[in-house]
Amino acid sequence: MQNAIELKGLKKKLSSFELGPIDLTIPQGAIVGYIGENGAGKSTTIKLLLNLMKPDEGEIKIFGTPINRFSTKEKKDIAYVFDDLYFPGDMNLKNVLSFCRKFYKDAWQDQTVSELNARFQLPLDVAIKHFSRGMKMQLGMLLALSHNAKLLLLDEATSGLDPVIRDDVLDLLLDYIQDETHTVLVSSHILSDLEKAADYIAFIHKGKLLFMETKDDLVSQYGIASLTKEQLEEIDPKAIVGKRTHQFGVEALLKRDLVPSSIELEKANVEDIMVFMIKGER
Amino acid sequence: MKALIYKDLVTLKKTVLFVLVILAVICFIGIREGAILMLPFVFVIIPLILLGILFGSDAQSKVDSYVIPGPIKRSTIVLSRYSFVWLITIIGILFTILLKIFTKDSSLEMVPWYLIIATIALITTFIATIQLPLMYKFGAEQGKLIFVVLYFIIFGLFTYLGGKKEYIIELMGKLEILNLKLLCLAILGVTLVINAISCGISTKIYADKEF
């Protein structure tokens, strides 16, 4: 099967930050969680994918085509939801839908719009500047899912949402991914959501891609141990990914295959792995 | 492009009503004071005002970040702005021709319809051809500053022309000895060239912009 996204040697220098080089391949049909701390480069990567920024070096391909050679027809296959709704605030839902109908033309699916709005119950005549954050995200998802796109990019779309709406968004993503030709890249800080939905986790830190692994492999590779300082000294340093020292000892993220079986390891979730990997440098 | 023009019209809904009211008031005063010839010059300012509002609204809503990744070229996004200016130009031309037909002002009666078309096209689009590349380059806020400067220049021009009505009538008389139709065609040609150059510059600036 074709890859949905291929990044090769991608680099972008900004005033205070350098992204890359990044090599990342996202297979078609997957949900990939793109995680990293604030300022790691998640949004920059997504902006490069959407041609909102131009890379300094490297190649970006979507469905095997370099993005700078995308036709306007092929661009209909890409949908996106940002952390806010980027429409003039005085427009209401009716206006936004009319705009999108003209914008996406024959790709626009009024039936899908009706079904999703029956679910969200968004008001038609209220200016979107009066929408709550949750309503704006629901509208963003509605627009993204209404033109039969094959690739869905979400950039911090669930930040600031309550658990009920976030759960709704996850359900939509899981429905969307039922079609094997559909792919999702979700950039998020809410790692518990990604653990529920993602097939792969890609971790970016200070502009560098530290790993991209299946969620199951990731969780099975690492474990957390609570140790004394003396016990920690006996462990192969290569096994220690990161540690946190506290009053009673040390909590360490360890690679399971490099640690003796006598060390009791607790299951590490994605958030633990991310925090330990970042704090392990300090 | 239809989608973008639709978005712009929705954004300007309230402003357009306000502009129509102002236009009606200016027309009333202009007709009462016998300064009919000045009325078409109002269309110089209308694109200036509306473009400033549109760029401000787009910057505030960051709508470019939604539109650019969509099924549209950046050049089409720029072209939609110039099309908007030409929409106002066509309205200005129709307005002036209607003024010519329904009022009996001597200065306007002397002006043939093809000169109206050529002149209105030039004066309405000329300021926009300078304003648009500057707004694409420097953004809405600095663009508004440019608008204020241009407004005072135009206001000064109006004030100057207001005192030179006889000169304009005399000029019309002198132009009669030229082949006026050819002259109008030349004015229209220059207008189109200026617009094309401006659109090309704006497209280049916008193509390289990052969001």
GROMACS .gro file of C-alpha atoms in nm, chain B:
model
  211
  283MET     CA    1  -1.256   3.222  -0.658
  284LYS     CA    2  -1.636   3.242  -0.619
  285ALA     CA    3  -1.596   3.114  -0.264
  286LEU     CA    4  -1.346   3.388  -0.178
  287ILE     CA    5  -1.556   3.667  -0.328
  288TYR     CA    6  -1.856   3.526  -0.138
  289LYS     CA    7  -1.652   3.531   0.185
  290ASP     CA    8  -1.546   3.892   0.119
  291LEU     CA    9  -1.904   4.003   0.053
  292VAL     CA   10  -2.026   3.834   0.372
  293THR     CA   11  -1.744   4.001   0.567
  294LEU     CA   12  -1.837   4.340   0.422
  295LYS     CA   13  -2.213   4.302   0.460
  296LYS     CA   14  -2.249   4.570   0.729
  297THR     CA   15  -1.980   4.795   0.579
  298VAL     CA   16  -2.138   4.793   0.233
  299LEU     CA   17  -2.465   4.919   0.381
  300PHE     CA   18  -2.274   5.197   0.555
  301VAL     CA   19  -2.089   5.285   0.234
  302LEU     CA   20  -2.418   5.297   0.039
  303VAL     CA   21  -2.563   5.538   0.293
  304ILE     CA   22  -2.254   5.762   0.271
  305LEU     CA   23  -2.268   5.744  -0.110
  306ALA     CA   24  -2.634   5.848  -0.105
  307VAL     CA   25  -2.556   6.144   0.122
  308ILE     CA   26  -2.259   6.252  -0.097
  309CYS     CA   27  -2.478   6.223  -0.409
  310PHE     CA   28  -2.746   6.437  -0.251
  311ILE     CA   29  -2.497   6.704  -0.150
  312GLY     CA   30  -2.316   6.683  -0.484
  313ILE     CA   31  -2.635   6.725  -0.687
  314ARG     CA   32  -2.758   7.009  -0.465
  315GLU     CA   33  -2.425   7.195  -0.487
  316GLY     CA   34  -2.392   7.132  -0.864
  317ALA     CA   35  -2.069   6.934  -0.819
  318ILE     CA   36  -2.187   6.628  -1.014
  319LEU     CA   37  -1.848   6.572  -1.176
  320MET     CA   38  -1.690   6.502  -0.836
  321LEU     CA   39  -1.930   6.220  -0.751
  322PRO     CA   40  -1.760   5.944  -0.958
  323PHE     CA   41  -1.437   6.020  -0.776
  324VAL     CA   42  -1.595   5.871  -0.463
  325PHE     CA   43  -1.524   5.534  -0.623
  326VAL     CA   44  -1.153   5.601  -0.578
  327ILE     CA   45  -1.198   5.577  -0.203
  328ILE     CA   46  -1.440   5.283  -0.187
  329PRO     CA   47  -1.186   5.011  -0.282
  330LEU     CA   48  -0.938   5.173  -0.045
  331ILE     CA   49  -1.178   5.145   0.248
  332LEU     CA   50  -1.311   4.799   0.165
  333LEU     CA   51  -0.971   4.644   0.096
  334GLY     CA   52  -0.842   4.777   0.427
  335ILE     CA   53  -1.134   4.613   0.606
  336LEU     CA   54  -1.092   4.286   0.418
  337PHE     CA   55  -0.720   4.260   0.488
  338GLY     CA   56  -0.781   4.344   0.852
  339SER     CA   57  -1.052   4.081   0.882
  340ASP     CA   58  -0.839   3.819   0.707
  341ALA     CA   59  -0.542   3.892   0.933
  342GLN     CA   60  -0.759   3.869   1.245
  343SER     CA   61  -0.930   3.545   1.144
  344LYS     CA   62  -0.614   3.392   0.984
  345VAL     CA   63  -0.840   3.269   0.705
  346ASP     CA   64  -0.537   3.233   0.473
  347SER     CA   65  -0.429   2.935   0.684
  348TYR     CA   66  -0.757   2.765   0.597
  349VAL     CA   67  -0.773   2.868   0.233
  350ILE     CA   68  -0.414   2.810   0.114
  351PRO     CA   69  -0.401   2.433   0.185
  352GLY     CA   70  -0.738   2.397   0.011
  353PRO     CA   71  -0.817   2.329  -0.356
  354ILE     CA   72  -0.705   2.668  -0.481
  355LYS     CA   73  -0.385   2.825  -0.612
  356ARG     CA   74  -0.227   3.118  -0.433
  357SER     CA   75  -0.246   3.315  -0.758
  358THR     CA   76  -0.625   3.266  -0.762
  359ILE     CA   77  -0.648   3.400  -0.407
  360VAL     CA   78  -0.469   3.718  -0.520
  361LEU     CA   79  -0.678   3.738  -0.837
  362SER     CA   80  -0.998   3.731  -0.628
  363ARG     CA   81  -0.889   4.056  -0.460
  364TYR     CA   82  -0.828   4.227  -0.794
  365SER     CA   83  -1.160   4.091  -0.921
  366PHE     CA   84  -1.325   4.252  -0.620
  367VAL     CA   85  -1.173   4.588  -0.714
  368TRP     CA   86  -1.296   4.547  -1.072
  369LEU     CA   87  -1.643   4.465  -0.939
  370ILE     CA   88  -1.641   4.805  -0.767
  371THR     CA   89  -1.506   4.962  -1.087
  372ILE     CA   90  -1.797   4.822  -1.290
  373ILE     CA   91  -2.040   4.957  -1.030
  374GLY     CA   92  -1.865   5.295  -1.052
  375ILE     CA   93  -1.892   5.299  -1.431
  376LEU     CA   94  -2.263   5.211  -1.421
  377PHE     CA   95  -2.322   5.473  -1.152
  378THR     CA   96  -2.152   5.744  -1.356
  379ILE     CA   97  -2.335   5.653  -1.676
  380LEU     CA   98  -2.664   5.666  -1.485
  381LEU     CA   99  -2.567   6.005  -1.342
  382LYS     CA  100  -2.495   6.124  -1.696
  383ILE     CA  101  -2.833   6.001  -1.821
  384PHE     CA  102  -3.050   6.124  -1.533
  385THR     CA  103  -2.885   6.454  -1.439
  386LYS     CA  104  -2.835   6.743  -1.677
  387ASP     CA  105  -2.500   6.864  -1.548
  388SER     CA  106  -2.312   7.034  -1.830
  389SER     CA  107  -1.970   6.906  -1.726
  390LEU     CA  108  -2.084   6.544  -1.728
  391GLU     CA  109  -2.292   6.576  -2.043
  392MET     CA  110  -1.980   6.674  -2.236
  393VAL     CA  111  -1.805   6.353  -2.133
  394PRO     CA  112  -1.868   6.063  -2.375
  395TRP     CA  113  -1.955   5.724  -2.220
  396TYR     CA  114  -1.630   5.562  -2.343
  397LEU     CA  115  -1.426   5.828  -2.166
  398ILE     CA  116  -1.628   5.758  -1.851
  399ILE     CA  117  -1.544   5.388  -1.874
  400ALA     CA  118  -1.175   5.448  -1.936
  401THR     CA  119  -1.138   5.717  -1.668
  402ILE     CA  120  -1.338   5.541  -1.396
  403ALA     CA  121  -1.149   5.217  -1.463
  404LEU     CA  122  -0.818   5.399  -1.423
  405ILE     CA  123  -0.899   5.608  -1.118
  406THR     CA  124  -1.083   5.332  -0.931
  407THR     CA  125  -0.818   5.067  -0.982
  408PHE     CA  126  -0.506   5.283  -0.971
  409ILE     CA  127  -0.492   5.329  -0.594
  410ALA     CA  128  -0.572   4.960  -0.541
  411THR     CA  129  -0.284   4.863  -0.772
  412ILE     CA  130  -0.051   5.043  -0.531
  413GLN     CA  131  -0.233   4.942  -0.212
  414LEU     CA  132  -0.265   4.568  -0.280
  415PRO     CA  133   0.105   4.479  -0.325
  416LEU     CA  134   0.187   4.691  -0.018
  417MET     CA  135  -0.078   4.513   0.188
  418TYR     CA  136   0.043   4.171   0.074
  419LYS     CA  137   0.399   4.270   0.156
  420PHE     CA  138   0.353   4.456   0.485
  421GLY     CA  139   0.023   4.320   0.618
  422ALA     CA  140  -0.305   4.474   0.727
  423GLU     CA  141  -0.182   4.709   1.002
  424GLN     CA  142   0.090   4.881   0.803
  425GLY     CA  143  -0.140   4.869   0.502
  426LYS     CA  144  -0.395   5.073   0.699
  427LEU     CA  145  -0.128   5.334   0.764
  428ILE     CA  146  -0.068   5.355   0.392
  429PHE     CA  147  -0.444   5.393   0.346
  430VAL     CA  148  -0.449   5.694   0.578
  431VAL     CA  149  -0.167   5.860   0.382
  432LEU     CA  150  -0.337   5.784   0.049
  433TYR     CA  151  -0.669   5.914   0.185
  434PHE     CA  152  -0.516   6.252   0.261
  435ILE     CA  153  -0.353   6.263  -0.084
  436ILE     CA  154  -0.688   6.188  -0.250
  437PHE     CA  155  -0.872   6.433  -0.028
  438GLY     CA  156  -0.621   6.697  -0.131
  439LEU     CA  157  -0.668   6.603  -0.495
  440PHE     CA  158  -1.048   6.630  -0.464
  441THR     CA  159  -1.016   6.970  -0.299
  442TYR     CA  160  -0.780   7.087  -0.576
  443LEU     CA  161  -1.004   6.952  -0.855
  444GLY     CA  162  -1.310   7.102  -0.688
  445GLY     CA  163  -1.168   7.445  -0.756
  446LYS     CA  164  -1.068   7.360  -1.112
  447LYS     CA  165  -1.406   7.271  -1.265
  448GLU     CA  166  -1.357   7.520  -1.546
  449TYR     CA  167  -1.014   7.375  -1.620
  450ILE     CA  168  -1.165   7.028  -1.656
  451ILE     CA  169  -1.429   7.158  -1.897
  452GLU     CA  170  -1.154   7.337  -2.091
  453LEU     CA  171  -0.948   7.016  -2.094
  454MET     CA  172  -1.247   6.825  -2.230
  455GLY     CA  173  -1.269   7.082  -2.505
  456LYS     CA  174  -0.901   7.040  -2.593
  457LEU     CA  175  -0.929   6.664  -2.591
  458GLU     CA  176  -1.205   6.686  -2.852
  459ILE     CA  177  -0.941   6.762  -3.117
  460LEU     CA  178  -0.773   6.430  -3.040
  461ASN     CA  179  -0.918   6.103  -3.150
  462LEU     CA  180  -1.091   6.056  -2.817
  463LYS     CA  181  -1.184   5.696  -2.878
  464LEU     CA  182  -0.820   5.605  -2.942
  465LEU     CA  183  -0.719   5.801  -2.634
  466CYS     CA  184  -0.974   5.612  -2.423
  467LEU     CA  185  -0.852   5.284  -2.562
  468ALA     CA  186  -0.498   5.386  -2.466
  469ILE     CA  187  -0.612   5.481  -2.114
  470LEU     CA  188  -0.788   5.146  -2.080
  471GLY     CA  189  -0.480   4.968  -2.211
  472VAL     CA  190  -0.256   5.146  -1.960
  473THR     CA  191  -0.505   5.059  -1.683
  474LEU     CA  192  -0.498   4.693  -1.775
  475VAL     CA  193  -0.118   4.691  -1.793
  476ILE     CA  194  -0.087   4.860  -1.452
  477ASN     CA  195  -0.333   4.610  -1.304
  478ALA     CA  196  -0.151   4.316  -1.461
  479ILE     CA  197   0.186   4.435  -1.327
  480SER     CA  198   0.041   4.497  -0.983
  481CYS     CA  199  -0.129   4.155  -0.982
  482GLY     CA  200   0.198   3.992  -1.086
  483ILE     CA  201   0.386   4.162  -0.803
  484SER     CA  202   0.117   4.073  -0.548
  485THR     CA  203   0.113   3.712  -0.669
  486LYS     CA  204   0.491   3.685  -0.631
  487ILE     CA  205   0.480   3.836  -0.281
  488TYR     CA  206   0.193   3.608  -0.173
  489ALA     CA  207   0.352   3.298  -0.328
  490ASP     CA  208   0.656   3.340  -0.102
  491LYS     CA  209   0.461   3.426   0.214
  492GLU     CA  210   0.463   3.183   0.503
  493PHE     CA  211   0.189   3.147   0.760
   0.00000   0.00000   0.00000
